[in-house]
Coordinates of C-alpha atoms in Angstrom, one line a residue:
M1 CA 1.2 188.7 -144.3
P2 CA 3.3 188.1 -141.1
E3 CA 6.7 189.5 -140.9
Q4 CA 9.4 187.3 -142.5
Q5 CA 11.1 185.3 -139.8
N6 CA 14.8 184.6 -139.3
S7 CA 15.2 181.2 -141.0
S8 CA 17.8 180.2 -138.4
N9 CA 15.0 180.3 -135.7
L10 CA 12.8 177.9 -137.7
I11 CA 12.9 174.2 -137.9
E12 CA 12.5 173.0 -141.5
R13 CA 9.5 170.7 -142.1
K14 CA 10.7 169.1 -145.3
Q15 CA 7.9 166.6 -145.8
Y16 CA 5.1 169.1 -145.3
M17 CA 6.8 171.9 -147.3
Q18 CA 7.2 169.5 -150.2
T19 CA 3.5 168.6 -150.0
L20 CA 2.5 172.3 -150.2
R21 CA 4.9 172.7 -153.2
N22 CA 3.2 169.8 -155.0
L23 CA -0.2 171.2 -154.4
K24 CA 0.6 174.9 -155.3
D25 CA -1.8 176.4 -158.0
Q26 CA -3.8 173.2 -158.2
N27 CA -7.6 173.7 -158.3
I28 CA -8.2 172.3 -154.9
I29 CA -8.4 173.7 -151.3
K30 CA -5.4 172.9 -149.1
V31 CA -6.6 172.0 -145.6
I32 CA -4.0 171.8 -142.9
T33 CA -5.1 170.2 -139.7
G34 CA -3.3 169.2 -136.5
V35 CA -3.1 169.8 -132.7
R36 CA -2.6 173.3 -131.5
R37 CA 1.0 174.6 -131.7
C38 CA 2.3 171.7 -133.7
G39 CA 3.5 174.1 -136.4
K40 CA 0.7 174.7 -138.8
S41 CA 0.9 178.5 -138.8
T42 CA 4.7 178.5 -139.0
L43 CA 4.5 176.0 -141.9
L44 CA 2.2 178.4 -143.8
E45 CA 4.4 181.3 -143.0
M46 CA 7.5 179.5 -144.3
F47 CA 5.6 178.5 -147.5
A48 CA 4.4 182.1 -148.0
N49 CA 8.0 183.4 -147.5
E50 CA 9.2 180.8 -150.0
L51 CA 6.7 182.1 -152.5
L52 CA 8.2 185.6 -152.1
Q53 CA 11.7 184.3 -152.6
K54 CA 10.6 182.6 -155.8
G55 CA 9.2 185.8 -157.3
V56 CA 5.6 186.0 -156.1
E57 CA 4.7 189.6 -155.2
Q58 CA 3.8 190.6 -151.7
A59 CA 0.5 191.9 -153.0
Q60 CA -0.4 188.4 -154.3
I61 CA -0.4 187.0 -150.7
Q62 CA -3.0 187.5 -148.1
F63 CA -2.4 185.9 -144.7
L64 CA -5.2 186.2 -142.1
N65 CA -4.8 184.6 -138.7
F66 CA -8.1 184.2 -137.0
E67 CA -6.5 183.7 -133.6
D68 CA -5.6 187.4 -133.8
L69 CA -8.3 189.7 -132.5
D70 CA -7.2 192.4 -135.0
T71 CA -8.1 190.0 -137.8
L72 CA -11.4 189.0 -136.2
A73 CA -12.2 192.7 -135.9
I74 CA -12.6 192.9 -139.6
G75 CA -16.1 191.6 -139.1
D76 CA -18.3 188.7 -140.2
I77 CA -17.8 186.5 -143.3
Y78 CA -19.2 189.1 -145.6
Q79 CA -16.9 191.8 -144.4
I80 CA -13.9 189.4 -144.4
H81 CA -14.8 188.4 -148.0
T82 CA -15.0 192.0 -149.0
H83 CA -11.6 192.7 -147.3
I84 CA -10.0 189.9 -149.3
K85 CA -11.8 190.6 -152.6
E86 CA -10.7 194.3 -152.6
R87 CA -7.1 193.2 -152.4
L88 CA -7.1 190.6 -155.1
L89 CA -5.0 191.1 -158.2
S90 CA -7.1 190.4 -161.2
D91 CA -4.3 189.5 -163.6
K92 CA -2.3 187.2 -161.3
M93 CA -2.7 184.2 -159.0
N94 CA -3.6 185.2 -155.4
Y95 CA -2.5 183.1 -152.5
I96 CA -5.0 183.2 -149.6
F97 CA -4.0 181.8 -146.2
L98 CA -6.8 181.5 -143.6
D99 CA -5.2 180.4 -140.3
E100 CA -7.5 178.8 -137.6
V101 CA -10.5 179.7 -139.8
Q102 CA -12.9 177.7 -137.7
N103 CA -12.9 180.7 -135.3
V104 CA -15.1 182.5 -137.9
K105 CA -18.8 181.8 -137.8
D106 CA -20.0 180.2 -141.1
F107 CA -16.5 180.1 -142.4
Q108 CA -17.5 177.4 -144.8
R109 CA -19.3 179.8 -147.1
L110 CA -16.3 182.2 -147.0
V111 CA -13.9 179.4 -148.1
D112 CA -16.3 178.1 -150.8
S113 CA -16.7 181.6 -152.3
L114 CA -13.0 182.2 -152.4
F115 CA -12.3 178.8 -153.9
I116 CA -14.6 179.3 -156.9
K117 CA -12.7 182.4 -158.0
K118 CA -10.4 181.5 -160.8
N119 CA -7.4 183.4 -159.5
C120 CA -7.4 182.2 -155.8
D121 CA -5.2 179.5 -154.4
V122 CA -6.7 178.9 -150.9
Y123 CA -5.0 177.4 -147.9
I124 CA -6.8 176.9 -144.5
T125 CA -5.8 175.5 -141.2
G126 CA -7.7 174.3 -138.2
S127 CA -7.0 172.6 -134.8
N128 CA -9.9 170.1 -134.6
A129 CA -11.6 167.6 -136.8
Y130 CA -14.8 169.6 -136.8
L131 CA -13.2 171.7 -139.5
L132 CA -14.0 169.0 -142.0
S133 CA -17.3 168.0 -140.7
G134 CA -20.8 169.1 -141.5
E135 CA -21.4 171.8 -144.0
L136 CA -17.8 172.3 -145.2
A137 CA -17.4 168.6 -146.2
T138 CA -20.8 168.8 -148.0
L139 CA -19.9 172.1 -149.8
L140 CA -16.5 171.0 -150.8
T141 CA -16.8 167.3 -151.5
G142 CA -14.0 166.3 -153.9
R143 CA -12.6 169.9 -153.8
Y144 CA -10.2 169.8 -150.9
I145 CA -7.2 167.7 -149.8
E146 CA -6.3 167.4 -146.1
T147 CA -2.7 167.3 -144.8
S148 CA -2.5 166.3 -141.2
I149 CA 0.4 167.9 -139.4
L150 CA 2.1 166.2 -136.5
P151 CA 4.7 167.7 -134.1
L152 CA 8.4 167.4 -135.0
Q153 CA 9.5 163.9 -136.1
F154 CA 12.7 162.6 -134.6
A155 CA 14.8 163.5 -137.7
E156 CA 13.7 167.1 -137.5
Y157 CA 14.3 167.2 -133.7
Y158 CA 17.7 165.5 -134.1
N159 CA 18.9 168.0 -136.8
Y160 CA 17.8 170.9 -134.6
T161 CA 19.5 169.4 -131.5
A162 CA 22.7 168.4 -133.3
A163 CA 23.1 171.9 -134.7
K164 CA 23.2 173.2 -131.1
S165 CA 25.1 170.3 -129.5
P166 CA 27.2 168.5 -132.2
N167 CA 28.6 165.9 -129.8
I168 CA 25.2 164.6 -128.5
S169 CA 24.6 161.0 -129.4
K170 CA 21.6 159.8 -131.4
S171 CA 20.6 157.5 -128.5
D172 CA 20.7 160.3 -125.9
T173 CA 18.8 162.6 -128.3
L174 CA 16.1 159.9 -128.8
G175 CA 15.9 159.3 -125.1
N176 CA 15.0 163.0 -124.6
Y177 CA 12.7 163.1 -127.5
V178 CA 10.7 160.1 -126.2
I179 CA 10.0 162.1 -123.0
E180 CA 9.8 165.7 -124.2
G181 CA 8.3 165.2 -127.7
G182 CA 8.3 167.5 -130.7
I183 CA 6.2 170.7 -130.1
P184 CA 8.5 173.3 -131.7
E185 CA 7.6 176.2 -129.3
Y186 CA 8.4 174.0 -126.3
Y187 CA 12.1 174.0 -127.1
K188 CA 12.1 177.7 -127.8
Q189 CA 10.6 178.3 -124.3
K190 CA 13.0 175.8 -122.8
N191 CA 15.9 177.9 -124.0
I192 CA 14.6 180.5 -121.5
S193 CA 13.8 178.0 -118.7
Q194 CA 12.3 174.6 -118.1
K195 CA 9.5 176.2 -116.0
Q196 CA 8.5 178.5 -118.9
A197 CA 8.5 175.5 -121.3
D198 CA 6.3 173.5 -119.0
D199 CA 4.0 176.4 -118.4
F200 CA 3.6 176.9 -122.1
V201 CA 2.6 173.3 -122.6
A202 CA 0.1 173.5 -119.8
S203 CA -1.4 176.6 -121.3
V204 CA -1.7 174.9 -124.7
L205 CA -3.4 171.8 -123.2
N206 CA -5.8 174.0 -121.2
T207 CA -6.8 175.9 -124.4
I208 CA -7.4 172.6 -126.2
V209 CA -9.6 171.3 -123.4
E210 CA -11.4 174.4 -122.5
K211 CA -11.9 175.9 -126.0
D212 CA -11.9 173.0 -128.4
I213 CA -13.7 170.5 -126.2
F214 CA -15.6 172.0 -123.3
E215 CA -17.0 175.0 -125.2
R216 CA -17.8 173.1 -128.3
L217 CA -19.5 170.1 -126.6
N218 CA -20.9 172.2 -123.8
V219 CA -19.4 169.8 -121.3
R220 CA -21.1 170.2 -117.9
D221 CA -19.2 167.6 -115.8
K222 CA -15.6 168.8 -116.2
H223 CA -14.5 166.7 -113.3
D224 CA -15.4 163.5 -115.0
F225 CA -13.9 164.6 -118.3
N226 CA -10.6 165.4 -116.6
K227 CA -10.6 161.9 -115.1
I228 CA -10.8 160.5 -118.6
I229 CA -7.9 162.7 -119.7
D230 CA -5.8 161.6 -116.8
F231 CA -6.6 157.9 -117.4
T232 CA -5.9 157.9 -121.1
F233 CA -2.7 159.9 -120.7
D234 CA -1.6 157.4 -118.2
S235 CA -2.6 154.3 -120.3
V236 CA -0.7 154.9 -123.5
G237 CA 0.2 151.6 -125.1
S238 CA -2.4 149.6 -123.2
F239 CA -5.6 148.1 -124.6
V240 CA -8.7 150.0 -123.4
S241 CA -12.3 150.4 -124.2
P242 CA -15.0 152.9 -123.0
R243 CA -16.5 150.2 -120.9
S244 CA -13.1 149.1 -119.3
I245 CA -12.3 152.8 -118.6
A246 CA -15.8 153.3 -117.0
N247 CA -15.3 150.2 -114.9
T248 CA -11.8 151.2 -113.7
L249 CA -12.9 154.7 -112.8
R250 CA -15.9 153.3 -110.9
T251 CA -13.5 151.3 -108.6
H252 CA -11.9 154.7 -107.8
G253 CA -15.2 156.4 -106.9
T254 CA -16.1 158.0 -110.3
V255 CA -19.4 156.8 -111.7
I256 CA -19.6 157.5 -115.4
D257 CA -21.5 155.7 -118.2
H258 CA -19.4 154.0 -120.9
K259 CA -21.3 155.9 -123.6
T260 CA -20.2 159.2 -122.1
V261 CA -16.7 157.9 -121.9
A262 CA -16.9 157.0 -125.6
K263 CA -18.1 160.6 -126.4
Y264 CA -15.2 162.1 -124.4
L265 CA -12.7 159.9 -126.1
D266 CA -14.0 160.9 -129.5
A267 CA -13.6 164.6 -128.5
L268 CA -10.0 164.1 -127.5
C269 CA -9.4 162.4 -130.9
D270 CA -11.2 165.2 -132.7
S271 CA -8.9 167.8 -131.0
F272 CA -5.9 165.7 -132.3
L273 CA -4.7 165.1 -128.8
L274 CA -5.3 161.3 -129.0
Y275 CA -5.1 158.9 -131.9
K276 CA -7.3 155.9 -131.7
V277 CA -5.7 152.7 -133.2
P278 CA -7.9 149.7 -133.8
R279 CA -6.9 146.1 -133.3
Y280 CA -6.1 144.0 -136.4
E281 CA -6.6 140.2 -136.4
I282 CA -3.5 139.1 -138.4
K283 CA -4.6 135.6 -139.1
G284 CA -8.2 136.5 -140.1
K285 CA -7.1 139.8 -141.7
G286 CA -9.9 141.9 -140.3
L287 CA -10.5 144.6 -137.7
L288 CA -11.7 143.7 -134.2
Q289 CA -14.5 145.7 -132.5
T290 CA -13.3 145.4 -128.9
L291 CA -10.4 147.1 -127.2
N292 CA -8.2 149.7 -128.9
K293 CA -5.0 151.5 -128.1
Y294 CA -4.8 155.3 -127.8
Y295 CA -1.6 157.1 -128.5
L296 CA -0.8 160.7 -127.5
V297 CA 0.1 163.3 -130.1
D298 CA 3.1 164.4 -128.0
P299 CA 4.4 163.1 -124.6
C300 CA 5.1 166.6 -123.3
F301 CA 1.4 166.9 -122.6
R302 CA 1.5 163.8 -120.3
K303 CA 4.7 165.0 -118.6
V304 CA 3.1 168.3 -117.7
R305 CA -0.4 167.1 -117.0
L306 CA 0.4 164.2 -114.6
K307 CA 3.7 165.6 -113.2
R308 CA 5.2 162.1 -112.9
S309 CA 8.4 160.6 -114.1
M310 CA 8.2 159.1 -117.6
Q311 CA 11.1 156.8 -117.1
P312 CA 9.1 153.8 -115.7
D313 CA 6.9 153.8 -118.8
R314 CA 9.6 154.7 -121.3
S315 CA 9.1 151.6 -123.4
H316 CA 5.4 152.5 -123.9
W317 CA 6.5 156.1 -124.8
L318 CA 9.0 154.7 -127.3
E319 CA 6.1 152.7 -128.8
N320 CA 4.1 155.9 -128.9
M321 CA 6.7 157.7 -130.9
V322 CA 7.2 154.8 -133.3
Y323 CA 3.5 154.8 -133.9
L324 CA 3.6 158.5 -134.9
E325 CA 6.6 157.9 -137.2
L326 CA 4.7 155.1 -138.9
L327 CA 1.7 157.3 -139.2
R328 CA 3.8 159.8 -141.1
R329 CA 5.2 157.1 -143.4
Y330 CA 2.3 154.8 -144.2
R331 CA -1.4 154.8 -145.0
D332 CA -2.8 152.6 -142.3
V333 CA -1.5 151.7 -138.8
Y334 CA -3.0 149.2 -136.5
V335 CA -2.2 147.2 -133.4
G336 CA -2.0 143.5 -134.1
K337 CA -3.4 140.3 -132.6
I338 CA -2.2 136.8 -133.5
G339 CA -3.8 134.1 -131.4
D340 CA -3.2 135.0 -127.7
K341 CA -0.2 137.2 -128.6
E342 CA 0.0 140.9 -129.4
V343 CA 2.0 142.7 -132.1
D344 CA 2.7 146.3 -131.2
L345 CA 2.1 147.8 -134.7
V346 CA 0.9 146.5 -138.1
V347 CA 1.2 148.8 -141.1
T348 CA -0.1 148.8 -144.7
D349 CA 1.8 150.9 -147.2
R350 CA 0.5 152.8 -150.2
E351 CA 0.9 149.7 -152.4
G352 CA -1.1 147.5 -150.0
Y353 CA 1.9 145.6 -148.5
T354 CA 1.9 144.7 -144.8
S355 CA 4.7 144.8 -142.3
Y356 CA 4.9 144.2 -138.6
Y357 CA 6.8 146.0 -135.8
Q358 CA 7.6 145.1 -132.2
V359 CA 9.0 147.8 -130.0
A360 CA 11.1 147.4 -126.8
W361 CA 13.5 149.7 -125.0
T362 CA 16.0 146.9 -124.8
T363 CA 16.3 143.2 -125.3
D364 CA 19.6 142.7 -123.6
H365 CA 18.1 140.0 -121.4
E366 CA 17.5 136.7 -123.3
E367 CA 14.1 136.2 -121.8
T368 CA 13.0 139.7 -123.0
L369 CA 14.3 138.9 -126.5
K370 CA 12.4 135.6 -126.6
R371 CA 9.2 137.3 -125.4
E372 CA 9.4 140.1 -128.0
L373 CA 10.3 137.7 -130.8
A374 CA 7.5 135.3 -129.9
S375 CA 4.7 137.5 -131.3
L376 CA 6.4 138.0 -134.6
N377 CA 7.4 134.3 -134.9
A378 CA 3.7 133.5 -134.5
I379 CA 3.0 135.2 -137.8
K380 CA 3.4 132.7 -140.6
D381 CA 3.3 134.9 -143.6
S382 CA 6.4 136.2 -145.4
N383 CA 5.8 139.9 -144.9
P384 CA 8.6 142.0 -143.3
K385 CA 9.0 141.8 -139.5
Y386 CA 11.0 144.2 -137.4
L387 CA 12.1 144.5 -133.7
L388 CA 12.9 148.1 -132.9
T389 CA 15.0 148.7 -129.7
M390 CA 17.5 151.2 -128.3
D391 CA 20.2 148.5 -128.4
M392 CA 23.3 149.2 -130.5
D393 CA 24.0 145.7 -131.8
F394 CA 24.7 145.2 -135.5
N395 CA 21.1 144.6 -136.9
P396 CA 20.9 140.8 -136.2
V397 CA 18.3 138.7 -137.9
Y398 CA 16.3 136.1 -136.0
D399 CA 14.4 133.7 -138.3
G400 CA 13.7 136.5 -140.7
I401 CA 13.0 139.1 -138.1
R402 CA 15.3 142.1 -138.4
K403 CA 16.3 143.8 -135.2
L404 CA 17.1 147.5 -135.8
N405 CA 18.3 150.3 -133.6
V406 CA 15.2 152.6 -133.4
A407 CA 17.2 155.8 -133.6
N408 CA 18.8 154.8 -136.9
W409 CA 15.4 153.6 -138.2
M410 CA 13.8 156.9 -137.4
L411 CA 16.5 158.7 -139.2
Q412 CA 16.1 156.7 -142.4
N413 CA 15.0 158.6 -145.5
I414 CA 11.7 157.0 -146.4

């Protein structure tokens, strides 16, 4: 069990903590996934500390972090299993936290064996989608529930920032968030220096690429793969396909097969760096097979990787952060097509209702407003339609389309 941390140094993750509370003691494995350093380990530590505060004994909690060499030194799965089993309390529920468990060979069998014990409540984390592929998914079909963790949402970031700078405006805070993102440790490092924060992000990205992708896939041509990373990080909010990427790179002297591009894109998604969003034909109500958008899990990776100003593309990065917010709130998120027009984001909620979102930094100019409204006006159904911008006007309505300030929208309690 890690040392209890000073709660003032932690950023509360209300949504995810409530999920863990709801799942506590249920006969199901809790699987926590997400990009490295998005807060998975801290979330489990906060939950374990909450258990202690509510009367669970220290001896009932076992917390093993498999990024820690001291933990890995326990041995193979049989030795780890023995280590845990010897510390179980027979007359009480035991809470077993296995952090970054994919670092243990044949971890699936370890997890399965702990799960079948009547007095074990098992929680595991992992930093890539392989955690739930292959043998684990086969062994545990119907016996696990996945919670995918994203970096800080704007409401969490705003509360953290406002506590330190009470006079900062929501608009300015969102402007920073759109560029710097929500990796919690980034801001702790930034309190020391900007260079230290950027170096931290660069090291996280390097670990993801080298350990979670290159080693796992045995990538030989790292140069080509890095070209794919640079291209996708620079193309957030644009429609692309493996073939279009291959063709574009070819014009710049990099010859790569579109099937290889597709494999590399899948690897970036499996590591939770990118999220692939398919196109949805609004009129025909079906998914399209060509061209998708890719959104980045956090803009700080792009800022540090490409070392270019984010300001010229800030509208795309605002769209990126709106996508992530919608992903937290709803079941399915797509990019929309209606005739020859595009709708930035289409969502389906848990009850099956659809709504549409257009995102722009500002629509102060009349021509910009007309252009952004045109796509939504082309949709003839009566589902909700929203235009989200940084503008501070008083939520006007245009033919049923509600224009909202995006900072206020992100702070809504959904």
